[in-house]
mmCIF file of C-alpha atoms in Angstrom:
data_model
loop_
_atom_site.group_PDB
_atom_site.id
_atom_site.type_symbol
_atom_site.label_atom_id
_atom_site.label_comp_id
_atom_site.label_asym_id
_atom_site.label_seq_id
_atom_site.Cartn_x
_atom_site.Cartn_y
_atom_site.Cartn_z
ATOM 1 C CA MET A 108 102.931 77.300 102.064
ATOM 2 C CA VAL A 109 105.519 74.602 101.545
ATOM 3 C CA HIS A 110 107.940 77.185 100.129
ATOM 4 C CA LEU A 111 107.193 79.551 102.995
ATOM 5 C CA GLN A 112 108.099 76.785 105.431
ATOM 6 C CA LYS A 113 111.426 76.360 103.655
ATOM 7 C CA PHE A 114 112.029 80.108 103.845
ATOM 8 C CA HIS A 115 111.127 80.036 107.513
ATOM 9 C CA GLU A 116 113.572 77.220 108.243
ATOM 10 C CA LYS A 117 116.369 78.731 106.160
ATOM 11 C CA HIS A 118 116.220 82.371 107.259
ATOM 12 C CA ALA A 119 114.693 82.407 110.750
ATOM 13 C CA ASP A 120 118.085 82.645 112.454
ATOM 14 C CA GLN A 121 118.876 85.701 110.328
ATOM 15 C CA GLY A 122 115.888 87.537 111.743
ATOM 16 C CA LEU A 123 113.290 86.727 109.111
ATOM 17 C CA GLN A 124 109.846 85.890 110.458
ATOM 18 C CA VAL A 125 107.259 84.212 108.247
ATOM 19 C CA PHE A 126 103.552 84.611 109.054
ATOM 20 C CA VAL A 127 100.421 83.352 107.448
ATOM 21 C CA ILE A 128 97.010 84.902 107.918
ATOM 22 C CA SER A 129 94.493 82.159 107.252
ATOM 23 C CA MET A 130 91.223 83.360 105.756
ATOM 24 C CA HIS A 131 89.721 79.875 105.519
ATOM 25 C CA PRO A 132 86.013 79.982 106.452
ATOM 26 C CA GLU A 133 86.404 76.725 108.407
ATOM 27 C CA PRO A 134 89.429 77.077 110.705
ATOM 28 C CA GLU A 135 89.361 73.393 111.633
ATOM 29 C CA GLN A 136 90.097 72.451 108.026
ATOM 30 C CA ALA A 137 92.871 75.027 107.898
ATOM 31 C CA ARG A 138 94.362 73.501 111.080
ATOM 32 C CA LYS A 139 94.344 70.065 109.489
ATOM 33 C CA LEU A 140 96.042 71.355 106.361
ATOM 34 C CA THR A 141 98.773 73.185 108.234
ATOM 35 C CA ALA A 142 99.409 70.050 110.279
ATOM 36 C CA GLU A 143 99.646 67.991 107.092
ATOM 37 C CA LEU A 144 102.082 70.495 105.602
ATOM 38 C CA LYS A 145 104.091 70.511 108.840
ATOM 39 C CA ALA A 146 104.083 74.297 108.895
ATOM 40 C CA THR A 147 105.777 75.587 112.028
ATOM 41 C CA TYR A 148 105.586 79.356 111.471
ATOM 42 C CA PRO A 149 102.883 81.385 113.242
ATOM 43 C CA ILE A 150 99.450 81.360 111.629
ATOM 44 C CA PHE A 151 96.870 83.980 112.459
ATOM 45 C CA ASN A 152 93.228 83.075 112.148
ATOM 46 C CA GLY A 153 91.979 85.971 110.024
ATOM 47 C CA HIS A 154 88.598 84.621 109.021
ATOM 48 C CA GLY A 155 85.927 87.194 109.677
ATOM 49 C CA SER A 156 88.452 89.903 110.532
ATOM 50 C CA ASP A 157 88.723 93.319 108.917
ATOM 51 C CA LEU A 158 91.891 92.161 107.170
ATOM 52 C CA GLY A 159 89.782 90.065 104.850
ATOM 53 C CA LYS A 160 87.713 93.000 103.660
ATOM 54 C CA MET B 24 91.834 97.591 107.491
ATOM 55 C CA THR B 25 93.776 99.549 110.039
ATOM 56 C CA MET B 26 97.039 100.771 108.583
ATOM 57 C CA TYR B 27 99.878 102.646 110.183
ATOM 58 C CA ARG B 28 100.811 105.316 107.655
ATOM 59 C CA CYS B 29 103.547 107.099 109.617
ATOM 60 C CA ALA B 30 107.101 106.998 108.311
ATOM 61 C CA GLU B 31 108.649 103.907 109.831
ATOM 62 C CA HIS B 32 111.950 103.740 108.031
ATOM 63 C CA ARG B 33 113.118 100.511 109.585
ATOM 64 C CA ALA B 34 109.948 98.754 108.590
ATOM 65 C CA ARG B 35 110.305 100.081 105.060
ATOM 66 C CA ASP B 36 113.856 98.822 104.906
ATOM 67 C CA ALA B 37 112.550 95.454 106.028
ATOM 68 C CA LEU B 38 109.899 95.468 103.339
ATOM 69 C CA ARG B 39 112.482 96.347 100.704
ATOM 70 C CA TRP B 40 114.666 93.495 101.910
ATOM 71 C CA LEU B 41 111.661 91.220 101.758
ATOM 72 C CA THR B 42 110.903 92.313 98.207
ATOM 73 C CA ILE B 43 114.405 91.406 97.132
ATOM 74 C CA VAL B 44 114.150 87.993 98.778
ATOM 75 C CA VAL B 45 110.759 87.215 97.260
ATOM 76 C CA ALA B 46 111.732 88.523 93.811
ATOM 77 C CA GLY B 47 114.841 86.390 93.888
ATOM 78 C CA ALA B 48 112.836 83.326 94.782
ATOM 79 C CA MET B 49 110.395 83.707 91.912
ATOM 80 C CA ALA B 50 111.615 82.135 88.691
ATOM 81 C CA VAL B 51 108.817 83.535 86.522
ATOM 82 C CA PRO B 52 107.220 86.950 86.928
ATOM 83 C CA ALA B 53 103.540 86.448 87.521
ATOM 84 C CA GLN B 54 100.534 88.684 87.940
ATOM 85 C CA ALA B 55 97.960 88.464 90.692
ATOM 86 C CA GLU B 56 95.195 89.898 88.561
ATOM 87 C CA PHE B 57 94.232 91.113 85.114
ATOM 88 C CA THR B 58 95.381 94.560 84.051
ATOM 89 C CA VAL B 59 92.636 96.999 83.188
ATOM 90 C CA GLY B 60 93.346 98.444 79.734
ATOM 91 C CA ALA B 61 95.412 95.439 78.592
ATOM 92 C CA GLU B 62 94.411 92.985 75.891
ATOM 93 C CA VAL B 63 92.602 89.894 77.065
ATOM 94 C CA PRO B 64 95.054 86.954 77.087
ATOM 95 C CA THR B 65 94.812 84.459 74.262
ATOM 96 C CA VAL B 66 93.374 81.193 75.525
ATOM 97 C CA SER B 67 93.396 77.815 73.838
ATOM 98 C CA LEU B 68 92.425 75.036 76.194
ATOM 99 C CA LYS B 69 90.187 72.036 76.705
ATOM 100 C CA THR B 70 87.132 72.163 78.922
ATOM 101 C CA THR B 71 86.330 69.653 81.653
ATOM 102 C CA ASP B 72 83.959 67.922 79.215
ATOM 103 C CA GLY B 73 86.584 67.658 76.476
ATOM 104 C CA LYS B 74 85.601 70.541 74.201
ATOM 105 C CA SER B 75 88.160 72.960 72.853
ATOM 106 C CA VAL B 76 87.787 76.535 74.043
ATOM 107 C CA GLU B 77 89.540 79.558 72.595
ATOM 108 C CA ILE B 78 89.578 83.244 73.307
ATOM 109 C CA ARG B 79 91.441 85.368 70.804
ATOM 110 C CA ARG B 80 91.586 88.992 69.825
ATOM 111 C CA ALA B 81 92.080 90.102 66.240
ATOM 112 C CA GLU B 82 91.405 93.357 64.429
ATOM 113 C CA GLY B 83 89.782 94.913 67.447
ATOM 114 C CA THR B 84 87.296 92.128 68.085
ATOM 115 C CA VAL B 85 87.299 89.357 70.625
ATOM 116 C CA THR B 86 86.220 85.917 69.498
ATOM 117 C CA VAL B 87 85.277 83.037 71.747
ATOM 118 C CA GLN B 88 85.011 79.541 70.356
ATOM 119 C CA VAL B 89 83.667 76.639 72.375
ATOM 120 C CA GLY B 90 83.636 73.425 70.376
ATOM 121 C CA ASP B 91 82.149 74.290 66.995
ATOM 122 C CA GLU B 92 80.353 77.367 68.258
ATOM 123 C CA GLN B 93 81.999 80.707 67.521
ATOM 124 C CA ILE B 94 80.805 83.882 69.238
ATOM 125 C CA HIS B 95 81.693 87.561 69.094
ATOM 126 C CA PRO B 96 80.465 88.514 72.566
ATOM 127 C CA LYS B 97 79.743 91.930 73.970
ATOM 128 C CA ALA B 98 81.813 90.999 77.003
ATOM 129 C CA VAL B 99 83.888 88.086 78.261
ATOM 130 C CA VAL B 100 84.216 87.117 81.907
ATOM 131 C CA ILE B 101 87.270 85.033 82.786
ATOM 132 C CA HIS B 102 87.599 83.536 86.235
ATOM 133 C CA LEU B 103 90.905 81.890 87.111
ATOM 134 C CA LEU B 104 90.385 79.534 90.002
ATOM 135 C CA GLN B 105 91.780 76.718 92.038
ATOM 136 C CA PRO B 106 89.206 73.927 92.380
ATOM 137 C CA ASP B 107 89.742 73.233 96.083
ATOM 138 C CA CYS B 108 90.011 76.857 97.157
ATOM 139 C CA PRO B 109 87.007 77.857 99.317
ATOM 140 C CA GLN B 110 87.007 81.459 98.075
ATOM 141 C CA CYS B 111 87.235 80.359 94.432
ATOM 142 C CA ARG B 112 84.304 78.013 94.936
ATOM 143 C CA ALA B 113 82.251 80.753 96.581
ATOM 144 C CA GLN B 114 83.134 83.093 93.731
ATOM 145 C CA LEU B 115 82.128 80.515 91.138
ATOM 146 C CA GLN B 116 78.779 80.062 92.849
ATOM 147 C CA ALA B 117 78.269 83.822 92.967
ATOM 148 C CA LEU B 118 79.101 84.047 89.293
ATOM 149 C CA LYS B 119 76.690 81.293 88.267
ATOM 150 C CA PRO B 120 73.362 83.219 88.260
ATOM 151 C CA LEU B 121 74.975 86.270 86.702
ATOM 152 C CA ALA B 122 76.532 84.224 83.914
ATOM 153 C CA ALA B 123 73.177 82.629 83.126
ATOM 154 C CA ARG B 124 71.417 85.974 83.044
ATOM 155 C CA PHE B 125 74.014 87.694 80.876
ATOM 156 C CA LEU B 126 74.429 84.787 78.474
ATOM 157 C CA GLU B 127 71.193 85.965 76.856
ATOM 158 C CA ARG B 128 72.827 89.365 76.413
ATOM 159 C CA ASP B 129 75.874 88.061 74.530
ATOM 160 C CA VAL B 130 78.200 87.779 77.488
ATOM 161 C CA VAL B 131 80.433 84.713 77.637
ATOM 162 C CA THR B 132 81.797 83.405 80.935
ATOM 163 C CA LEU B 133 84.709 81.015 81.227
ATOM 164 C CA GLY B 134 86.246 79.464 84.311
ATOM 165 C CA ILE B 135 89.861 78.362 84.053
ATOM 166 C CA ALA B 136 91.226 75.942 86.628
ATOM 167 C CA HIS B 137 94.845 77.072 86.706
ATOM 168 C CA ARG B 138 95.874 74.946 89.661
ATOM 169 C CA GLY B 139 94.961 71.460 90.859
ATOM 170 C CA THR B 140 94.458 68.345 88.813
ATOM 171 C CA PRO B 141 92.083 67.801 85.862
ATOM 172 C CA GLU B 142 90.122 65.464 88.152
ATOM 173 C CA ASP B 143 89.728 68.286 90.689
ATOM 174 C CA ALA B 144 88.411 70.581 87.955
ATOM 175 C CA ARG B 145 85.994 67.964 86.618
ATOM 176 C CA ALA B 146 84.721 67.245 90.132
ATOM 177 C CA LEU B 147 84.211 70.973 90.689
ATOM 178 C CA ALA B 148 82.275 71.363 87.435
ATOM 179 C CA LYS B 149 80.111 68.358 88.292
ATOM 180 C CA GLU B 150 79.469 69.435 91.875
ATOM 181 C CA LEU B 151 78.793 73.138 91.326
ATOM 182 C CA ASN B 152 77.447 72.907 87.762
ATOM 183 C CA PRO B 153 78.201 76.568 86.992
ATOM 184 C CA GLY B 154 76.410 76.549 83.636
ATOM 185 C CA PHE B 155 79.509 77.853 81.836
ATOM 186 C CA PRO B 156 82.615 75.984 80.712
ATOM 187 C CA ILE B 157 85.491 75.263 83.057
ATOM 188 C CA ALA B 158 88.759 74.936 81.164
ATOM 189 C CA LEU B 159 91.745 72.866 82.225
ATOM 190 C CA GLY B 160 94.423 75.503 82.480
ATOM 191 C CA VAL B 161 97.228 73.984 84.528
ATOM 192 C CA ASP B 162 100.643 74.526 82.869
ATOM 193 C CA SER B 163 99.106 76.827 80.266
ATOM 194 C CA ASP B 164 100.402 80.286 79.358
ATOM 195 C CA ILE B 165 97.528 81.936 81.210
ATOM 196 C CA ALA B 166 98.273 79.840 84.312
ATOM 197 C CA ARG B 167 101.887 80.997 84.208
ATOM 198 C CA GLN B 168 100.822 84.598 83.648
ATOM 199 C CA PHE B 169 98.499 84.602 86.657
ATOM 200 C CA ALA B 170 100.453 82.252 88.900
ATOM 201 C CA ALA B 171 100.415 84.889 91.640
ATOM 202 C CA GLY B 172 96.718 84.697 92.340
ATOM 203 C CA ASP B 173 93.162 83.780 91.538
ATOM 204 C CA THR B 174 91.549 86.553 89.576
ATOM 205 C CA LEU B 175 88.490 87.608 87.648
ATOM 206 C CA GLY B 176 88.633 89.817 84.584
ATOM 207 C CA ILE B 177 85.964 91.247 82.324
ATOM 208 C CA ALA B 178 86.876 92.275 78.778
ATOM 209 C CA ASP B 179 84.767 94.251 76.331
ATOM 210 C CA ALA B 180 83.799 93.330 72.765
ATOM 211 C CA THR B 181 87.145 94.610 71.509
ATOM 212 C CA GLY B 182 89.052 92.309 73.849
ATOM 213 C CA ILE B 183 90.313 94.968 76.223
ATOM 214 C CA VAL B 184 90.087 94.268 79.947
ATOM 215 C CA ARG B 185 87.714 96.754 81.588
ATOM 216 C CA PHE B 186 87.300 95.230 85.044
ATOM 217 C CA ALA B 187 89.730 93.239 87.185
ATOM 218 C CA GLN B 188 89.892 91.941 90.696
ATOM 219 C CA ALA B 189 91.862 89.539 92.843
ATOM 220 C CA GLY B 190 90.186 87.467 95.523
ATOM 221 C CA PHE B 191 86.489 87.530 96.276
ATOM 222 C CA GLY B 192 84.318 89.326 98.779
ATOM 223 C CA GLU B 193 80.628 89.586 99.462
ATOM 224 C CA GLY B 194 79.077 92.274 97.297
ATOM 225 C CA ASP B 195 81.458 91.808 94.375
ATOM 226 C CA GLN B 196 78.518 90.507 92.326
ATOM 227 C CA THR B 197 77.045 94.004 92.279
ATOM 228 C CA LEU B 198 80.237 95.333 90.701
ATOM 229 C CA TRP B 199 80.318 92.582 88.055
ATOM 230 C CA GLU B 200 76.682 93.191 87.217
ATOM 231 C CA GLN B 201 77.227 96.925 86.917
ATOM 232 C CA ALA B 202 80.270 96.449 84.661
ATOM 233 C CA LEU B 203 78.440 93.952 82.448
ATOM 234 C CA ASP B 204 75.367 96.167 82.181
ATOM 235 C CA GLU B 205 77.612 98.998 81.017
ATOM 236 C CA LEU B 206 79.557 96.888 78.532
ATOM 237 C CA VAL B 207 76.435 95.361 77.016
ATOM 238 C CA ALA B 208 75.044 98.877 76.592
ATOM 239 C CA GLY B 209 78.297 99.979 74.937
ATOM 240 C CA LYS B 210 79.122 102.344 77.789
ATOM 241 C CA PRO B 211 82.448 102.779 79.592
ATOM 242 C CA VAL B 212 82.829 100.866 82.832
ATOM 243 C CA ALA B 213 82.582 103.311 85.714
ATOM 244 C CA LYS B 214 84.141 101.102 88.365
ATOM 245 C CA ALA B 215 86.972 98.905 87.144
ATOM 246 C CA GLY B 216 87.600 96.938 90.336
ATOM 247 C CA THR B 217 86.873 96.548 94.017
ATOM 248 C CA ASP B 218 87.684 98.983 96.813
ATOM 249 C CA ARG B 219 89.696 96.419 98.720
ATOM 250 C CA GLU B 220 92.797 97.956 100.166
ATOM 251 C CA ARG B 221 96.113 96.669 98.879
ATOM 252 C CA LEU B 222 99.571 96.787 100.253
ATOM 253 C CA ALA B 223 102.305 98.153 98.052
ATOM 254 C CA VAL B 224 106.035 98.320 98.452
ATOM 255 C CA GLY B 225 106.701 101.368 100.587
ATOM 256 C CA ASP B 226 103.548 100.990 102.687
ATOM 257 C CA SER B 227 103.975 100.497 106.393
ATOM 258 C CA MET B 228 103.290 97.120 107.892
ATOM 259 C CA PRO B 229 99.666 96.744 108.935
ATOM 260 C CA ALA B 230 99.096 96.049 112.617
ATOM 261 C CA ILE B 231 97.774 92.518 113.018
ATOM 262 C CA ARG B 232 96.075 91.432 116.220
ATOM 263 C CA LEU B 233 94.348 88.109 115.753
ATOM 264 C CA PRO B 234 94.114 84.741 117.498
ATOM 265 C CA SER B 235 96.471 81.943 116.641
ATOM 266 C CA LEU B 236 94.937 79.396 114.290
ATOM 267 C CA ARG B 237 96.524 76.646 116.359
ATOM 268 C CA ASN B 238 95.261 77.469 119.859
ATOM 269 C CA ASP B 239 93.074 80.612 119.611
ATOM 270 C CA LYS B 240 95.433 82.528 121.890
ATOM 271 C CA PRO B 241 96.132 86.129 120.906
ATOM 272 C CA MET B 242 99.087 87.002 118.699
ATOM 273 C CA SER B 243 100.154 90.373 117.397
ATOM 274 C CA LEU B 244 102.483 91.866 114.863
ATOM 275 C CA GLY B 245 103.079 95.570 114.516
ATOM 276 C CA ILE B 246 105.554 98.412 114.660
ATOM 277 C CA GLU B 247 106.566 99.831 118.028
ATOM 278 C CA ALA B 248 109.098 102.640 118.310
ATOM 279 C CA GLY B 249 110.146 102.064 114.735
ATOM 280 C CA LYS B 250 110.711 98.329 115.090
ATOM 281 C CA LEU B 251 108.735 95.279 114.100
ATOM 282 C CA VAL B 252 107.437 93.506 117.177
ATOM 283 C CA PHE B 253 105.831 90.081 117.219
ATOM 284 C CA ARG B 254 104.141 88.477 120.213
ATOM 285 C CA ASP B 255 103.433 84.806 119.727
ATOM 286 C CA ASP B 256 100.667 82.653 121.183
ATOM 287 C CA ALA B 257 102.808 81.900 124.244
ATOM 288 C CA GLY B 258 103.306 85.587 124.975
ATOM 289 C CA LYS B 259 106.932 85.561 123.819
ATOM 290 C CA GLU B 260 108.087 88.795 122.216
ATOM 291 C CA SER B 261 110.536 88.979 119.315
ATOM 292 C CA ARG B 262 111.803 91.751 117.070
ATOM 293 C CA PRO B 263 112.306 90.307 113.591
ATOM 294 C CA LYS B 264 114.486 92.132 111.075
ATOM 295 C CA ALA B 265 112.024 91.339 108.292
ATOM 296 C CA VAL B 266 108.741 89.545 107.858
ATOM 297 C CA ILE B 267 106.934 87.710 105.126
ATOM 298 C CA PHE B 268 103.211 87.778 105.716
ATOM 299 C CA PHE B 269 100.938 85.854 103.463
ATOM 300 C CA PHE B 270 97.154 85.819 103.223
ATOM 301 C CA SER B 271 95.998 82.283 102.647
ATOM 302 C CA ARG B 272 92.557 80.997 101.763
ATOM 303 C CA TYR B 273 93.479 77.854 103.638
#
């Protein structure tokens, strides 16, 4: 996720969009982690969705 | 998973561009899962309780050695895991009763912590007490080989991988049990993996409509009129030239 953030910062103005789909069973913990990592790209909450199956 | 399968050339171009970017960023080629039909990787590591553990294949037989005990098992289960990963922990717990049951039938199970610290791995082994060894695999050859994911592989008595999967989902235990039953009975494995859908280069981008993790507001990513379209959690629309999308257990 740290490397994705670097990619996001480096290439966003060239039209690259980074996304993460979080499958963490406890979204609150995932929120804390992304805040700690200072991730600024969009993060979908995918827990419980069909994407995880 | 809903997939758009129509020919969206722009999206495919974007995916190809993405592949080049990602491939260029990766210093070492790494697998996300074991390869069915390949030889089981050689392993020589220490367990969380300080014993040596080895898996090696020679002359068509797989040998597992834990401490002074040497075994020629009917099957070997290898689970590569990250100690603080929720899915890995759930998978380890799902594996625990199966490993105990099949141990009596000459099946050896080994967990390998290929990320995290030795302390993380020891804490995991103490907390979850899986009943099978957890090896310290960070910076090992097998960790480098499978740096792209957490995976479970089952090899037969000859050391050939007969079942492989990445990730973990409810119901996977049934598949492991079926594969182990077959291997112990000397039969071919009928189902060598899960039915989970995978994306490959050349596939169209899946449509994603999910809430934002940050504020629960809806976001979407998909292809409209041949172009990638993203709507963020503030309702702002953008049309990226390429996307990297990453499934995280966090």
